[in-house]
Amino acid sequence: MKGAQMFVDAADLDAKSAYKLLIGGIIPRAIAWVSTESVDGVGNLAPVSFFTAVGRKPPMLSISLQPRADGVTLKDTFINIRDTGEFVVNTATLPLAGHLHRSAFEFESDVDEFSALELETEASQVVRPRRVKDTPIAFECRLRRILPIEGSLDHVVWGEVVRFYVRDDLYLPGGRIDTAAIPSVGRLAAEYTLVNTVFTTPLDDDLVARHAQTRMHRLDEHASDWSPIDTDAWSASGSTITEGPKS
């Protein structure tokens, strides 16, 4: 009914229900495509959309990691960062979106995911984990802090960026990145979005009204109101659990 309002008391929600509201309400979210190595040198990749910058000097990034779909097993990404103190954040782009999504599968811990996903890599300069070769931007990070979330197995990880990789054609005079040349992919609820419009304000009122009333255009063939959250393939861990390799 028009004018009706919905309020949900967070105290009444379990973790899965709260997660649905968070990922549906915080949109779009940048995706940290995190590459790590185990202490035995096994490569791992995982998309993390609880991700943001938290500092400038030194430059710092934050990622938040949940356990695996079983709710009790820590993800390899977290274990590798905890045990080695290093990770790389690769930028998510449309040409890499398929590989990005497949990297959410729960592989066995002894599987090198770069090989499993048939992704080419490049050596990092100052940390051990490799970066995705075709990513336009990457952040080589060293662990600064792990913050456990009370009452859960979730952890917030802060990493200091010790080396930036920027593809040559994107690095402009004055140190600016040509963001409009990057087909960046972000996260909605359980879906992705292509960042392909830019603007500054103010905009014409008619233009704003026209776009404000329009549903997002889907690049796939699903109905406009379809969501993976309504399928058995979705997991509140952020992992894909019903297809491909999994633990």
mmCIF file of C-alpha atoms in Angstrom:
data_model
loop_
_atom_site.group_PDB
_atom_site.id
_atom_site.type_symbol
_atom_site.label_atom_id
_atom_site.label_comp_id
_atom_site.label_asym_id
_atom_site.label_seq_id
_atom_site.Cartn_x
_atom_site.Cartn_y
_atom_site.Cartn_z
ATOM 1 C CA MET A 1 0.000 0.000 0.000
ATOM 2 C CA LYS A 2 1.349 3.403 -0.957
ATOM 3 C CA GLY A 3 2.694 5.256 2.047
ATOM 4 C CA ALA A 4 3.111 2.119 4.165
ATOM 5 C CA GLN A 5 6.428 1.733 5.967
ATOM 6 C CA MET A 6 8.348 -1.399 6.951
ATOM 7 C CA PHE A 7 10.440 -1.473 10.081
ATOM 8 C CA VAL A 8 12.312 -4.616 11.123
ATOM 9 C CA ASP A 9 13.750 -5.036 14.615
ATOM 10 C CA ALA A 10 17.270 -6.403 14.187
ATOM 11 C CA ALA A 11 16.963 -8.223 17.516
ATOM 12 C CA ASP A 12 14.289 -10.460 15.954
ATOM 13 C CA LEU A 13 16.495 -11.598 13.063
ATOM 14 C CA ASP A 14 18.826 -14.551 12.733
ATOM 15 C CA ALA A 15 22.102 -14.082 10.837
ATOM 16 C CA LYS A 16 20.656 -15.225 7.500
ATOM 17 C CA SER A 17 17.697 -12.858 7.659
ATOM 18 C CA ALA A 18 19.869 -9.919 8.682
ATOM 19 C CA TYR A 19 22.289 -10.733 5.859
ATOM 20 C CA LYS A 20 19.467 -10.548 3.301
ATOM 21 C CA LEU A 21 18.557 -7.040 4.444
ATOM 22 C CA LEU A 22 22.176 -5.883 4.519
ATOM 23 C CA ILE A 23 23.056 -7.096 1.017
ATOM 24 C CA GLY A 24 19.778 -5.831 -0.428
ATOM 25 C CA GLY A 25 20.046 -2.433 1.216
ATOM 26 C CA ILE A 26 23.757 -1.674 0.788
ATOM 27 C CA ILE A 27 24.012 -1.394 -2.993
ATOM 28 C CA PRO A 28 26.054 -1.334 -5.079
ATOM 29 C CA ARG A 29 28.981 -2.816 -3.213
ATOM 30 C CA ALA A 30 32.515 -2.872 -4.553
ATOM 31 C CA ILE A 31 33.959 -6.378 -4.853
ATOM 32 C CA ALA A 32 37.372 -7.228 -3.482
ATOM 33 C CA TRP A 33 38.544 -10.215 -5.526
ATOM 34 C CA VAL A 34 41.013 -11.459 -2.941
ATOM 35 C CA SER A 35 43.964 -13.648 -3.853
ATOM 36 C CA THR A 36 45.929 -15.398 -1.114
ATOM 37 C CA GLU A 37 48.377 -18.252 -0.680
ATOM 38 C CA SER A 38 48.370 -20.916 1.987
ATOM 39 C CA VAL A 39 51.497 -21.567 4.035
ATOM 40 C CA ASP A 40 52.083 -24.466 1.614
ATOM 41 C CA GLY A 41 51.876 -22.185 -1.426
ATOM 42 C CA VAL A 42 48.376 -23.137 -2.645
ATOM 43 C CA GLY A 43 46.690 -20.242 -4.443
ATOM 44 C CA ASN A 44 43.191 -19.139 -3.449
ATOM 45 C CA LEU A 45 40.714 -16.643 -4.906
ATOM 46 C CA ALA A 46 37.477 -15.361 -3.415
ATOM 47 C CA PRO A 47 35.099 -12.444 -4.084
ATOM 48 C CA VAL A 48 34.358 -10.356 -0.987
ATOM 49 C CA SER A 49 31.705 -7.640 -1.185
ATOM 50 C CA PHE A 50 31.929 -6.503 2.425
ATOM 51 C CA PHE A 51 34.838 -4.306 1.368
ATOM 52 C CA THR A 52 35.930 -0.696 1.573
ATOM 53 C CA ALA A 53 38.854 1.688 2.060
ATOM 54 C CA VAL A 54 39.490 2.734 5.659
ATOM 55 C CA GLY A 55 42.593 4.928 5.585
ATOM 56 C CA ARG A 56 44.851 7.078 3.406
ATOM 57 C CA LYS A 57 48.239 7.374 5.148
ATOM 58 C CA PRO A 58 49.054 4.575 5.278
ATOM 59 C CA PRO A 59 46.499 3.436 2.698
ATOM 60 C CA MET A 60 44.305 0.774 4.312
ATOM 61 C CA LEU A 61 41.605 -1.603 3.078
ATOM 62 C CA SER A 62 39.000 -3.548 5.011
ATOM 63 C CA ILE A 63 37.345 -6.850 4.109
ATOM 64 C CA SER A 64 34.841 -8.812 6.196
ATOM 65 C CA LEU A 65 34.827 -12.593 5.961
ATOM 66 C CA GLN A 66 32.107 -15.034 7.007
ATOM 67 C CA PRO A 67 32.618 -18.791 7.556
ATOM 68 C CA ARG A 68 31.842 -21.363 4.883
ATOM 69 C CA ALA A 69 28.271 -22.407 4.077
ATOM 70 C CA ASP A 70 28.276 -24.904 6.958
ATOM 71 C CA GLY A 71 28.529 -21.955 9.348
ATOM 72 C CA VAL A 72 31.405 -23.423 11.366
ATOM 73 C CA THR A 73 34.390 -23.790 9.021
ATOM 74 C CA LEU A 74 36.626 -20.787 8.441
ATOM 75 C CA LYS A 75 37.164 -19.888 4.786
ATOM 76 C CA ASP A 76 40.559 -20.462 3.205
ATOM 77 C CA THR A 77 40.859 -16.746 2.449
ATOM 78 C CA PHE A 78 40.730 -15.894 6.141
ATOM 79 C CA ILE A 79 43.028 -18.743 7.184
ATOM 80 C CA ASN A 80 45.616 -17.789 4.560
ATOM 81 C CA ILE A 81 45.603 -14.119 5.547
ATOM 82 C CA ARG A 82 45.796 -14.982 9.242
ATOM 83 C CA ASP A 83 48.657 -17.452 8.747
ATOM 84 C CA THR A 84 50.751 -15.592 6.120
ATOM 85 C CA GLY A 85 49.849 -11.955 6.771
ATOM 86 C CA GLU A 86 49.496 -11.095 3.067
ATOM 87 C CA PHE A 87 46.821 -10.786 0.387
ATOM 88 C CA VAL A 88 46.046 -9.036 -2.899
ATOM 89 C CA VAL A 89 42.797 -7.291 -3.827
ATOM 90 C CA ASN A 90 42.087 -7.529 -7.568
ATOM 91 C CA THR A 91 39.540 -5.248 -9.244
ATOM 92 C CA ALA A 92 36.393 -6.986 -10.515
ATOM 93 C CA THR A 93 35.529 -6.255 -14.163
ATOM 94 C CA LEU A 94 32.981 -7.513 -16.693
ATOM 95 C CA PRO A 95 35.437 -9.596 -18.796
ATOM 96 C CA LEU A 96 36.409 -11.466 -15.624
ATOM 97 C CA ALA A 97 32.906 -11.752 -14.128
ATOM 98 C CA GLY A 98 32.487 -15.429 -14.997
ATOM 99 C CA HIS A 99 35.756 -16.371 -13.314
ATOM 100 C CA LEU A 100 34.891 -14.088 -10.409
ATOM 101 C CA HIS A 101 31.597 -15.892 -9.827
ATOM 102 C CA ARG A 102 33.148 -19.343 -10.135
ATOM 103 C CA SER A 103 35.747 -18.394 -7.536
ATOM 104 C CA ALA A 104 32.907 -18.227 -4.987
ATOM 105 C CA PHE A 105 32.580 -22.034 -5.174
ATOM 106 C CA GLU A 106 33.851 -23.810 -2.083
ATOM 107 C CA PHE A 107 36.919 -25.599 -3.422
ATOM 108 C CA GLU A 108 38.906 -28.052 -1.346
ATOM 109 C CA SER A 109 41.734 -26.319 0.495
ATOM 110 C CA ASP A 110 44.448 -28.162 -1.444
ATOM 111 C CA VAL A 111 43.133 -26.986 -4.847
ATOM 112 C CA ASP A 112 45.003 -24.110 -6.510
ATOM 113 C CA GLU A 113 42.067 -22.008 -7.645
ATOM 114 C CA PHE A 114 44.039 -20.088 -10.266
ATOM 115 C CA SER A 115 44.652 -23.399 -12.009
ATOM 116 C CA ALA A 116 41.120 -24.684 -11.416
ATOM 117 C CA LEU A 117 39.645 -21.513 -12.897
ATOM 118 C CA GLU A 118 42.203 -21.434 -15.728
ATOM 119 C CA LEU A 119 43.264 -17.906 -14.834
ATOM 120 C CA GLU A 120 46.619 -16.451 -15.762
ATOM 121 C CA THR A 121 48.533 -14.801 -12.959
ATOM 122 C CA GLU A 122 51.307 -12.276 -12.477
ATOM 123 C CA ALA A 123 53.752 -12.243 -9.615
ATOM 124 C CA SER A 124 53.243 -9.498 -7.070
ATOM 125 C CA GLN A 125 56.165 -7.208 -6.287
ATOM 126 C CA VAL A 126 56.312 -7.250 -2.496
ATOM 127 C CA VAL A 127 53.882 -9.937 -1.286
ATOM 128 C CA ARG A 128 53.695 -13.670 -2.019
ATOM 129 C CA PRO A 129 50.114 -14.026 -3.340
ATOM 130 C CA ARG A 130 49.814 -13.596 -7.093
ATOM 131 C CA ARG A 131 47.445 -11.164 -8.768
ATOM 132 C CA VAL A 132 45.012 -11.938 -11.581
ATOM 133 C CA LYS A 133 46.906 -11.084 -14.760
ATOM 134 C CA ASP A 134 44.050 -9.297 -16.546
ATOM 135 C CA THR A 135 42.829 -7.221 -13.627
ATOM 136 C CA PRO A 136 43.325 -3.501 -14.380
ATOM 137 C CA ILE A 137 44.075 -2.545 -10.767
ATOM 138 C CA ALA A 138 45.415 -4.532 -7.820
ATOM 139 C CA PHE A 139 46.375 -3.717 -4.243
ATOM 140 C CA GLU A 140 49.162 -5.686 -2.596
ATOM 141 C CA CYS A 141 48.378 -5.783 1.116
ATOM 142 C CA ARG A 142 49.953 -6.783 4.404
ATOM 143 C CA LEU A 143 47.791 -7.682 7.369
ATOM 144 C CA ARG A 144 47.481 -4.956 9.985
ATOM 145 C CA ARG A 145 44.607 -6.120 12.174
ATOM 146 C CA ILE A 146 41.990 -8.836 12.590
ATOM 147 C CA LEU A 147 38.806 -7.887 14.417
ATOM 148 C CA PRO A 148 36.592 -10.832 15.447
ATOM 149 C CA ILE A 149 32.853 -10.150 15.462
ATOM 150 C CA GLU A 150 31.467 -11.055 18.868
ATOM 151 C CA GLY A 151 29.002 -13.938 18.818
ATOM 152 C CA SER A 152 29.951 -15.236 15.358
ATOM 153 C CA LEU A 153 32.811 -16.593 13.275
ATOM 154 C CA ASP A 154 32.835 -13.439 11.139
ATOM 155 C CA HIS A 155 36.066 -11.426 11.068
ATOM 156 C CA VAL A 156 37.005 -7.967 9.838
ATOM 157 C CA VAL A 157 40.468 -7.813 8.283
ATOM 158 C CA TRP A 158 42.432 -4.604 7.839
ATOM 159 C CA GLY A 159 45.264 -4.633 5.351
ATOM 160 C CA GLU A 160 47.823 -1.962 4.565
ATOM 161 C CA VAL A 161 48.331 -1.390 0.853
ATOM 162 C CA VAL A 162 52.073 -1.616 0.309
ATOM 163 C CA ARG A 163 52.062 -1.581 -3.498
ATOM 164 C CA PHE A 164 49.517 -0.383 -6.081
ATOM 165 C CA TYR A 165 49.313 -1.953 -9.530
ATOM 166 C CA VAL A 166 47.586 0.204 -12.176
ATOM 167 C CA ARG A 167 47.503 -0.765 -15.842
ATOM 168 C CA ASP A 168 49.568 1.754 -17.828
ATOM 169 C CA ASP A 169 46.727 3.156 -19.963
ATOM 170 C CA LEU A 170 44.605 3.880 -16.881
ATOM 171 C CA TYR A 171 47.215 5.918 -14.990
ATOM 172 C CA LEU A 172 46.669 9.559 -15.942
ATOM 173 C CA PRO A 173 48.836 12.642 -15.344
ATOM 174 C CA GLY A 174 48.591 13.828 -11.771
ATOM 175 C CA GLY A 175 48.131 10.297 -10.460
ATOM 176 C CA ARG A 176 44.445 9.979 -11.327
ATOM 177 C CA ILE A 177 42.928 6.714 -12.548
ATOM 178 C CA ASP A 178 40.751 6.809 -15.681
ATOM 179 C CA THR A 179 37.760 5.234 -13.927
ATOM 180 C CA ALA A 180 35.421 5.663 -16.911
ATOM 181 C CA ALA A 181 37.598 3.256 -18.920
ATOM 182 C CA ILE A 182 37.120 0.390 -16.435
ATOM 183 C CA PRO A 183 34.084 -1.921 -16.921
ATOM 184 C CA SER A 184 33.744 -2.276 -13.168
ATOM 185 C CA VAL A 185 31.423 -4.890 -11.704
ATOM 186 C CA GLY A 186 29.738 -4.396 -8.337
ATOM 187 C CA ARG A 187 27.488 -6.505 -6.136
ATOM 188 C CA LEU A 188 23.796 -5.947 -5.541
ATOM 189 C CA ALA A 189 22.047 -8.482 -3.297
ATOM 190 C CA ALA A 190 23.072 -11.831 -4.800
ATOM 191 C CA GLU A 191 23.588 -10.419 -8.286
ATOM 192 C CA TYR A 192 26.072 -8.223 -10.092
ATOM 193 C CA THR A 193 25.855 -4.808 -11.701
ATOM 194 C CA LEU A 194 27.927 -3.207 -14.443
ATOM 195 C CA VAL A 195 29.031 0.336 -13.645
ATOM 196 C CA ASN A 196 28.502 2.048 -16.994
ATOM 197 C CA THR A 197 27.063 5.492 -16.274
ATOM 198 C CA VAL A 198 28.710 8.551 -14.741
ATOM 199 C CA PHE A 199 27.346 11.941 -13.719
ATOM 200 C CA THR A 200 27.840 14.990 -11.571
ATOM 201 C CA THR A 201 25.080 16.991 -9.946
ATOM 202 C CA PRO A 202 22.834 18.836 -10.406
ATOM 203 C CA LEU A 203 20.945 16.882 -13.069
ATOM 204 C CA ASP A 204 17.805 17.955 -14.903
ATOM 205 C CA ASP A 205 14.716 17.129 -12.813
ATOM 206 C CA ASP A 206 12.991 15.338 -15.691
ATOM 207 C CA LEU A 207 16.066 13.167 -16.250
ATOM 208 C CA VAL A 208 16.215 12.265 -12.564
ATOM 209 C CA ALA A 209 12.513 11.426 -12.453
ATOM 210 C CA ARG A 210 12.738 9.273 -15.558
ATOM 211 C CA HIS A 211 15.601 7.174 -14.234
ATOM 212 C CA ALA A 212 14.286 7.014 -10.658
ATOM 213 C CA GLN A 213 11.153 5.191 -11.837
ATOM 214 C CA THR A 214 12.932 2.678 -14.089
ATOM 215 C CA ARG A 215 13.940 -0.819 -12.998
ATOM 216 C CA MET A 216 17.497 -1.880 -13.707
ATOM 217 C CA HIS A 217 18.101 -3.325 -17.162
ATOM 218 C CA ARG A 218 19.146 -6.977 -16.979
ATOM 219 C CA LEU A 219 22.047 -8.138 -19.130
ATOM 220 C CA ASP A 220 20.972 -11.774 -18.698
ATOM 221 C CA GLU A 221 17.607 -13.324 -19.651
ATOM 222 C CA HIS A 222 16.007 -13.521 -16.214
ATOM 223 C CA ALA A 223 12.772 -11.723 -15.333
ATOM 224 C CA SER A 224 13.197 -8.227 -13.938
ATOM 225 C CA ASP A 225 12.201 -9.303 -10.412
ATOM 226 C CA TRP A 226 14.174 -12.584 -10.311
ATOM 227 C CA SER A 227 16.837 -13.098 -7.642
ATOM 228 C CA PRO A 228 19.239 -15.951 -6.817
ATOM 229 C CA ILE A 229 18.230 -15.482 -3.172
ATOM 230 C CA ASP A 230 14.960 -17.249 -4.000
ATOM 231 C CA THR A 231 16.797 -20.354 -5.265
ATOM 232 C CA ASP A 232 18.498 -23.277 -3.518
ATOM 233 C CA ALA A 233 21.838 -22.161 -5.004
ATOM 234 C CA TRP A 234 22.099 -19.190 -2.667
ATOM 235 C CA SER A 235 23.990 -19.315 0.607
ATOM 236 C CA ALA A 236 24.157 -16.728 3.360
ATOM 237 C CA SER A 237 27.912 -17.324 3.519
ATOM 238 C CA GLY A 238 28.300 -15.577 0.162
ATOM 239 C CA SER A 239 29.419 -18.862 -1.391
ATOM 240 C CA THR A 240 27.948 -20.731 -4.323
ATOM 241 C CA ILE A 241 27.165 -24.195 -3.001
ATOM 242 C CA THR A 242 25.157 -26.220 -5.533
ATOM 243 C CA GLU A 243 27.378 -26.246 -8.622
ATOM 244 C CA GLY A 244 31.043 -26.786 -9.384
ATOM 245 C CA PRO A 245 33.772 -27.909 -7.000
ATOM 246 C CA LYS A 246 32.978 -27.544 -3.328
ATOM 247 C CA SER A 247 34.086 -28.872 0.015
#
